[in-house]
Coordinates of C-alpha atoms in Angstrom, one line a residue:
M1 CA 6.4 2.0 24.7
R2 CA 6.3 5.8 24.2
A3 CA 3.2 7.8 24.9
F4 CA 1.1 8.5 21.8
I5 CA -0.1 12.0 20.9
P6 CA -3.0 11.8 18.5
P7 CA -3.0 14.2 15.5
E8 CA -5.9 16.7 15.6
L9 CA -9.2 16.0 14.0
P10 CA -10.3 15.9 11.2
P11 CA -7.7 13.5 9.9
N12 CA -5.1 14.7 7.5
P13 CA -5.0 13.4 4.8
P14 CA -8.8 13.5 4.8
V15 CA -10.9 10.3 5.2
E16 CA -11.8 8.7 1.9
L17 CA -15.5 8.9 2.1
A18 CA -16.1 7.6 -1.4
G19 CA -15.5 4.0 -0.3
L20 CA -17.8 4.5 2.7
H21 CA -20.9 5.7 0.9
Q22 CA -22.7 2.4 0.9
H23 CA -22.0 1.8 4.6
L24 CA -23.0 5.4 5.4
D25 CA -26.2 5.2 3.4
R26 CA -27.3 2.0 5.1
A27 CA -26.4 3.3 8.6
N28 CA -28.3 6.6 8.0
Q29 CA -31.3 4.7 6.7
A30 CA -31.4 2.4 9.7
L31 CA -30.8 5.3 12.1
G32 CA -33.6 7.3 10.4
R33 CA -36.1 4.4 10.7
L34 CA -35.2 4.0 14.4
D35 CA -35.6 7.7 15.1
G36 CA -38.9 7.8 13.2
L37 CA -40.1 4.9 15.4
T38 CA -40.1 7.3 18.4
T39 CA -43.2 9.0 16.9
L40 CA -45.1 5.7 16.8
L41 CA -44.3 4.5 20.3
P42 CA -47.2 5.4 22.7
D43 CA -44.7 5.9 25.5
T44 CA -41.0 6.1 24.7
K45 CA -40.1 6.0 28.4
V46 CA -41.1 2.4 28.6
F47 CA -38.8 1.3 25.9
L48 CA -36.0 3.6 27.1
Y49 CA -36.3 2.3 30.6
L50 CA -35.5 -1.2 29.4
Y51 CA -33.0 -0.2 26.7
I52 CA -30.9 2.1 28.7
R53 CA -30.5 -0.5 31.4
K54 CA -29.6 -3.1 28.9
E55 CA -26.9 -0.8 27.5
A56 CA -25.6 0.0 31.0
L57 CA -25.2 -3.8 31.7
L58 CA -23.4 -4.5 28.4
S59 CA -21.1 -1.5 28.6
S60 CA -20.2 -2.4 32.2
Q61 CA -19.7 -6.1 31.4
I62 CA -17.1 -5.1 28.8
E63 CA -15.1 -3.7 31.7
G64 CA -15.5 -7.0 33.7
T65 CA -18.5 -6.1 35.9
Q66 CA -20.7 -9.1 36.8
S67 CA -24.3 -8.0 37.1
S68 CA -27.6 -9.1 35.5
F69 CA -30.7 -7.2 34.6
S70 CA -32.5 -8.7 37.6
D71 CA -29.6 -7.6 39.9
L72 CA -30.0 -4.0 38.7
L73 CA -33.8 -4.0 39.2
L74 CA -33.3 -5.4 42.7
F75 CA -30.8 -2.7 43.5
E76 CA -33.1 0.0 42.2
S77 CA -35.9 -1.4 44.3
D78 CA -33.6 -1.3 47.5
A79 CA -33.5 -5.1 47.5
E80 CA -30.4 -7.3 47.8
P81 CA -28.8 -8.3 44.5
S82 CA -27.1 -11.7 44.0
V83 CA -23.7 -10.2 43.1
P84 CA -21.3 -7.8 44.9
I85 CA -22.9 -4.4 45.5
D86 CA -20.0 -2.6 43.7
D87 CA -20.9 -4.4 40.5
V88 CA -24.5 -3.3 40.5
E89 CA -23.6 0.2 41.7
E90 CA -21.4 0.6 38.6
V91 CA -24.3 -0.3 36.3
S92 CA -26.7 2.0 38.2
N93 CA -24.2 4.8 37.9
Y94 CA -24.0 4.3 34.2
V95 CA -27.8 4.8 34.0
A96 CA -27.6 7.9 36.1
A97 CA -24.7 9.3 34.1
M98 CA -26.5 8.8 30.8
Q99 CA -29.7 10.4 32.2
H100 CA -27.7 13.4 33.5
G101 CA -26.1 14.0 30.2
L102 CA -29.4 13.8 28.3
R103 CA -31.1 16.2 30.7
R104 CA -28.3 18.7 30.3
I105 CA -28.3 18.5 26.5
A106 CA -32.1 18.8 26.4
A107 CA -31.8 21.9 28.6
G108 CA -29.5 23.5 26.0
F109 CA -26.1 22.8 27.6
P110 CA -23.4 22.0 25.0
L111 CA -21.7 18.7 24.9
S112 CA -18.3 19.9 26.2
L113 CA -15.4 19.0 28.4
R114 CA -17.3 20.4 31.4
L115 CA -20.3 18.1 30.7
I116 CA -18.0 15.2 30.2
R117 CA -16.4 15.7 33.6
E118 CA -19.9 16.0 35.2
I119 CA -20.9 12.7 33.6
H120 CA -17.7 11.0 34.7
A121 CA -18.3 12.2 38.3
I122 CA -21.6 10.3 38.3
L123 CA -20.2 7.3 36.5
L124 CA -17.6 6.7 39.1
R125 CA -19.3 7.8 42.3
G126 CA -19.3 5.1 45.0
G127 CA -18.3 1.6 44.2
R128 CA -14.8 0.7 42.9
G129 CA -14.4 4.0 41.0
A130 CA -14.7 6.3 44.0
N131 CA -10.9 6.4 44.6
R132 CA -10.2 7.0 40.9
T133 CA -10.7 10.8 41.0
P134 CA -14.3 11.0 39.6
G135 CA -14.9 14.0 37.5
E136 CA -11.3 15.0 37.2
F137 CA -9.0 14.6 34.3
R138 CA -5.9 12.5 35.2
R139 CA -2.7 14.1 36.5
S140 CA -0.6 10.9 36.0
Q141 CA 0.3 8.6 33.2
N142 CA -2.0 5.7 32.4
W143 CA -1.7 2.8 30.0
V144 CA -3.8 0.1 28.3
G145 CA -2.7 -3.6 28.8
G146 CA 0.4 -4.8 30.5
T147 CA 1.6 -3.9 34.0
R148 CA 3.5 -0.7 33.2
P149 CA 4.0 1.7 30.3
G150 CA 7.1 -0.2 29.2
N151 CA 5.1 -3.4 28.3
A152 CA 1.7 -1.8 27.6
A153 CA -0.3 -2.4 24.5
F154 CA -0.9 1.3 24.3
V155 CA 0.2 4.4 26.2
P156 CA -2.1 7.5 26.0
P157 CA -0.8 11.1 26.0
P158 CA 1.2 12.2 29.1
P159 CA -0.6 14.4 31.6
E160 CA 1.3 17.5 30.5
R161 CA -0.1 17.2 27.0
L162 CA -3.6 16.0 28.0
M163 CA -5.4 19.4 28.0
E164 CA -3.9 20.3 24.6
C165 CA -5.4 17.1 23.2
L166 CA -8.8 17.6 24.9
D167 CA -9.1 21.2 23.9
S168 CA -8.4 20.2 20.3
L169 CA -11.2 17.5 20.6
E170 CA -13.6 20.0 22.0
R171 CA -12.9 22.5 19.1
F172 CA -13.6 19.8 16.6
L173 CA -16.8 18.8 18.3
H174 CA -18.1 22.4 17.8
D175 CA -16.5 23.2 14.5
E176 CA -19.1 23.3 11.7
K177 CA -16.6 24.0 9.0
H178 CA -15.5 20.4 8.4
K179 CA -19.1 19.5 7.3
L180 CA -18.6 15.8 7.9
P181 CA -21.7 13.5 8.2
I182 CA -22.7 13.1 11.8
L183 CA -22.1 9.4 11.9
I184 CA -18.6 9.9 10.5
E185 CA -18.0 12.6 13.1
A186 CA -19.2 10.3 15.9
G187 CA -16.8 7.5 14.7
L188 CA -13.9 9.9 14.7
I189 CA -14.6 11.4 18.1
H190 CA -15.0 8.0 19.7
V191 CA -11.6 6.9 18.6
Q192 CA -10.0 10.2 19.6
F193 CA -11.5 10.1 23.1
E194 CA -10.4 6.5 23.6
T195 CA -6.9 7.4 22.4
I196 CA -6.7 10.4 24.7
H197 CA -7.9 8.3 27.6
P198 CA -8.4 11.4 29.8
F199 CA -9.5 9.7 33.1
L200 CA -7.8 7.2 35.4
D201 CA -10.8 4.9 35.0
G202 CA -14.1 4.7 33.2
N203 CA -12.8 5.8 29.7
G204 CA -14.3 2.9 27.9
R205 CA -17.8 3.3 29.4
L206 CA -17.8 7.0 28.9
G207 CA -16.5 6.7 25.3
R208 CA -19.3 4.4 24.4
L209 CA -21.8 6.6 26.2
L210 CA -20.6 9.7 24.3
I211 CA -21.6 8.2 20.9
T212 CA -25.3 8.3 21.9
L213 CA -25.0 11.7 23.6
L214 CA -23.3 13.2 20.5
L215 CA -26.1 11.8 18.2
C216 CA -28.7 13.4 20.4
F217 CA -26.7 16.7 20.7
K218 CA -26.3 16.9 16.9
G219 CA -30.0 16.2 16.3
A220 CA -29.5 12.8 14.6
L221 CA -31.7 11.2 17.3
R222 CA -34.6 12.6 19.2
E223 CA -34.4 9.9 21.9
P224 CA -31.3 8.0 23.1
L225 CA -32.0 4.8 21.2
L226 CA -28.7 3.8 19.8
Y227 CA -26.1 1.9 21.9
L228 CA -23.2 0.0 20.3
S229 CA -21.9 -1.9 23.4
L230 CA -23.4 -5.2 22.3
Y231 CA -21.8 -4.8 18.8
F232 CA -18.4 -3.9 20.4
K233 CA -18.7 -6.7 22.9
T234 CA -19.5 -9.2 20.2
N235 CA -16.6 -8.0 18.0
R236 CA -14.3 -7.2 20.9
D237 CA -11.0 -8.2 19.4
R238 CA -11.8 -6.5 16.1
Y239 CA -12.8 -3.4 17.9
Y240 CA -9.6 -3.0 19.9
D241 CA -7.5 -4.0 16.8
L242 CA -9.1 -1.3 14.7
L243 CA -8.6 1.4 17.4
Q244 CA -4.9 0.5 17.4
R245 CA -4.7 0.4 13.6
V246 CA -6.0 4.0 13.5
R247 CA -3.2 5.0 15.8
T248 CA -0.4 3.1 14.1
H249 CA -1.5 3.2 10.5
G250 CA -4.1 5.9 10.2
A251 CA -6.6 3.3 9.2
W252 CA -9.6 5.5 9.6
E253 CA -11.6 4.0 6.7
E254 CA -11.3 0.5 8.1
W255 CA -12.5 1.7 11.5
L256 CA -15.4 3.8 10.1
A257 CA -16.6 0.9 7.9
F258 CA -16.7 -1.2 11.1
F259 CA -18.4 1.6 13.1
L260 CA -21.0 2.3 10.4
E261 CA -21.8 -1.4 10.1
G262 CA -22.3 -1.6 13.8
T263 CA -24.6 1.4 13.7
E264 CA -26.7 -0.2 11.0
I265 CA -26.9 -3.6 12.8
T266 CA -27.7 -2.0 16.1
A267 CA -30.3 0.5 14.8
R268 CA -32.1 -2.3 12.9
S269 CA -32.0 -4.5 16.0
A270 CA -33.3 -1.7 18.3
A271 CA -36.2 -0.9 15.9
E272 CA -37.2 -4.6 15.7
A273 CA -37.0 -4.9 19.5
A274 CA -39.3 -1.9 19.9
K275 CA -41.8 -3.4 17.5
Q276 CA -41.8 -6.7 19.3
I277 CA -42.3 -5.0 22.7
L278 CA -45.2 -3.0 21.3
T279 CA -46.8 -6.2 19.9
L280 CA -46.2 -8.0 23.2
F281 CA -47.9 -5.3 25.3
A282 CA -50.8 -5.1 22.8
K283 CA -51.4 -8.9 23.1
D284 CA -51.1 -8.7 26.9
R285 CA -53.8 -6.0 27.0
D286 CA -56.1 -8.0 24.8
R287 CA -55.7 -11.0 27.1
I288 CA -56.3 -8.9 30.2
Q289 CA -59.6 -7.5 28.7
T290 CA -61.0 -11.1 28.9
I291 CA -60.9 -11.3 32.7
G292 CA -64.1 -9.3 33.3
R293 CA -64.6 -6.7 36.0
A294 CA -61.0 -6.9 37.3
A295 CA -59.6 -5.9 33.9
S296 CA -59.6 -2.2 34.7
S297 CA -57.3 -2.4 37.7
A298 CA -55.2 -5.2 36.1
L299 CA -54.6 -3.0 33.0
R300 CA -53.4 -0.2 35.3
V301 CA -51.1 -2.5 37.1
H302 CA -49.8 -3.9 33.8
E303 CA -49.1 -0.5 32.5
Y304 CA -47.3 0.6 35.6
M305 CA -45.1 -2.5 35.6
Q306 CA -44.0 -1.9 32.1
K307 CA -42.1 1.1 33.5
K308 CA -41.1 -0.7 36.7
P309 CA -40.9 -4.4 36.2
L310 CA -39.8 -5.2 39.8
V311 CA -41.8 -3.6 42.5
G312 CA -43.6 -4.4 45.8
I313 CA -47.4 -4.6 46.0
G314 CA -47.5 -1.8 48.5
A315 CA -45.6 0.5 46.2
V316 CA -47.9 -0.2 43.3
A317 CA -50.9 0.4 45.5
D318 CA -49.5 3.7 46.7
E319 CA -48.6 4.9 43.2
L320 CA -51.9 3.9 41.6
K321 CA -54.1 4.8 44.6
L322 CA -55.5 1.3 44.7
S323 CA -56.0 -0.9 47.7
I324 CA -53.5 -3.7 48.4
P325 CA -56.2 -6.4 47.9
T326 CA -57.1 -4.9 44.5
V327 CA -53.4 -4.9 43.5
T328 CA -53.0 -8.4 44.8
V329 CA -55.9 -9.7 42.8
A330 CA -54.7 -7.9 39.7
L331 CA -51.2 -9.4 40.0
D332 CA -52.8 -12.9 40.5
H333 CA -54.6 -12.4 37.2
L334 CA -51.4 -11.3 35.4
V335 CA -49.6 -14.4 36.8
R336 CA -52.4 -16.7 35.7
L337 CA -52.3 -15.2 32.2
G338 CA -48.6 -15.8 32.0
I339 CA -47.9 -12.1 31.7

């Protein structure tokens, strides 16, 4: 199979937006409600802590990594996970890469090829990706599927054309003249990045991560609350089929309908999850209030563990400036209450 050089964005002929208006309206409404929810959350960090780690797990699992949420928490607490350390390290790197990108964008740094390389360097540091040139665009030919380019399902641009494709993508990213809706732009950029496949490894994870970073960079989200990995994982065959149909048939409208539907479903699910977490924490606080004099310290421990669900008694005592016996009693109450 010959290497594929993607045409520049925006597509020519232009995307037929008329047939996508309903999808786009529903996706924008769901995204707007999710973004608005951030003003109602008493502490967005609690929800983000859980949600970013869930996304890191799902995105890494798409690439074959075997790790659970508890494995990640154990690793972050310097304890021993139940799966190979490389698997958990990859998930932890995803969390760190996402946080780095968000910090840079919040500080005013543009979403650019330079930032993409920085994020990739963190994504692949240590673990199995350490020997796959983290933070460097590839200098050799890669392929998707098969054992060699000749029998591959897809062959990205050759290395000598790589920077040409990437520079074009970066220009589109910062070109305000096309005036496309942000979600349409995000859908186009995701396909283009996956088609260019600029790294030897980590392209899928980084491509999914870029969706959220782009929405934050463009101001569509105040907090990084939208992650499509579960939708892509659930519809894996359809996802890969549509990526390929864009390349072979220019089927942008099919892909964008799928992408917008995923955005709507995911945004609604995230908003519902946030509401359920708020309700759960409120019920827990009401139950803790019934235990009498120990309620004050138990509430503090409960609030701390929302941000760090797996932690040692000594660490909680140090952080909250409580005695170990006080923390122990508080935890006993939380266990007895089923919290």
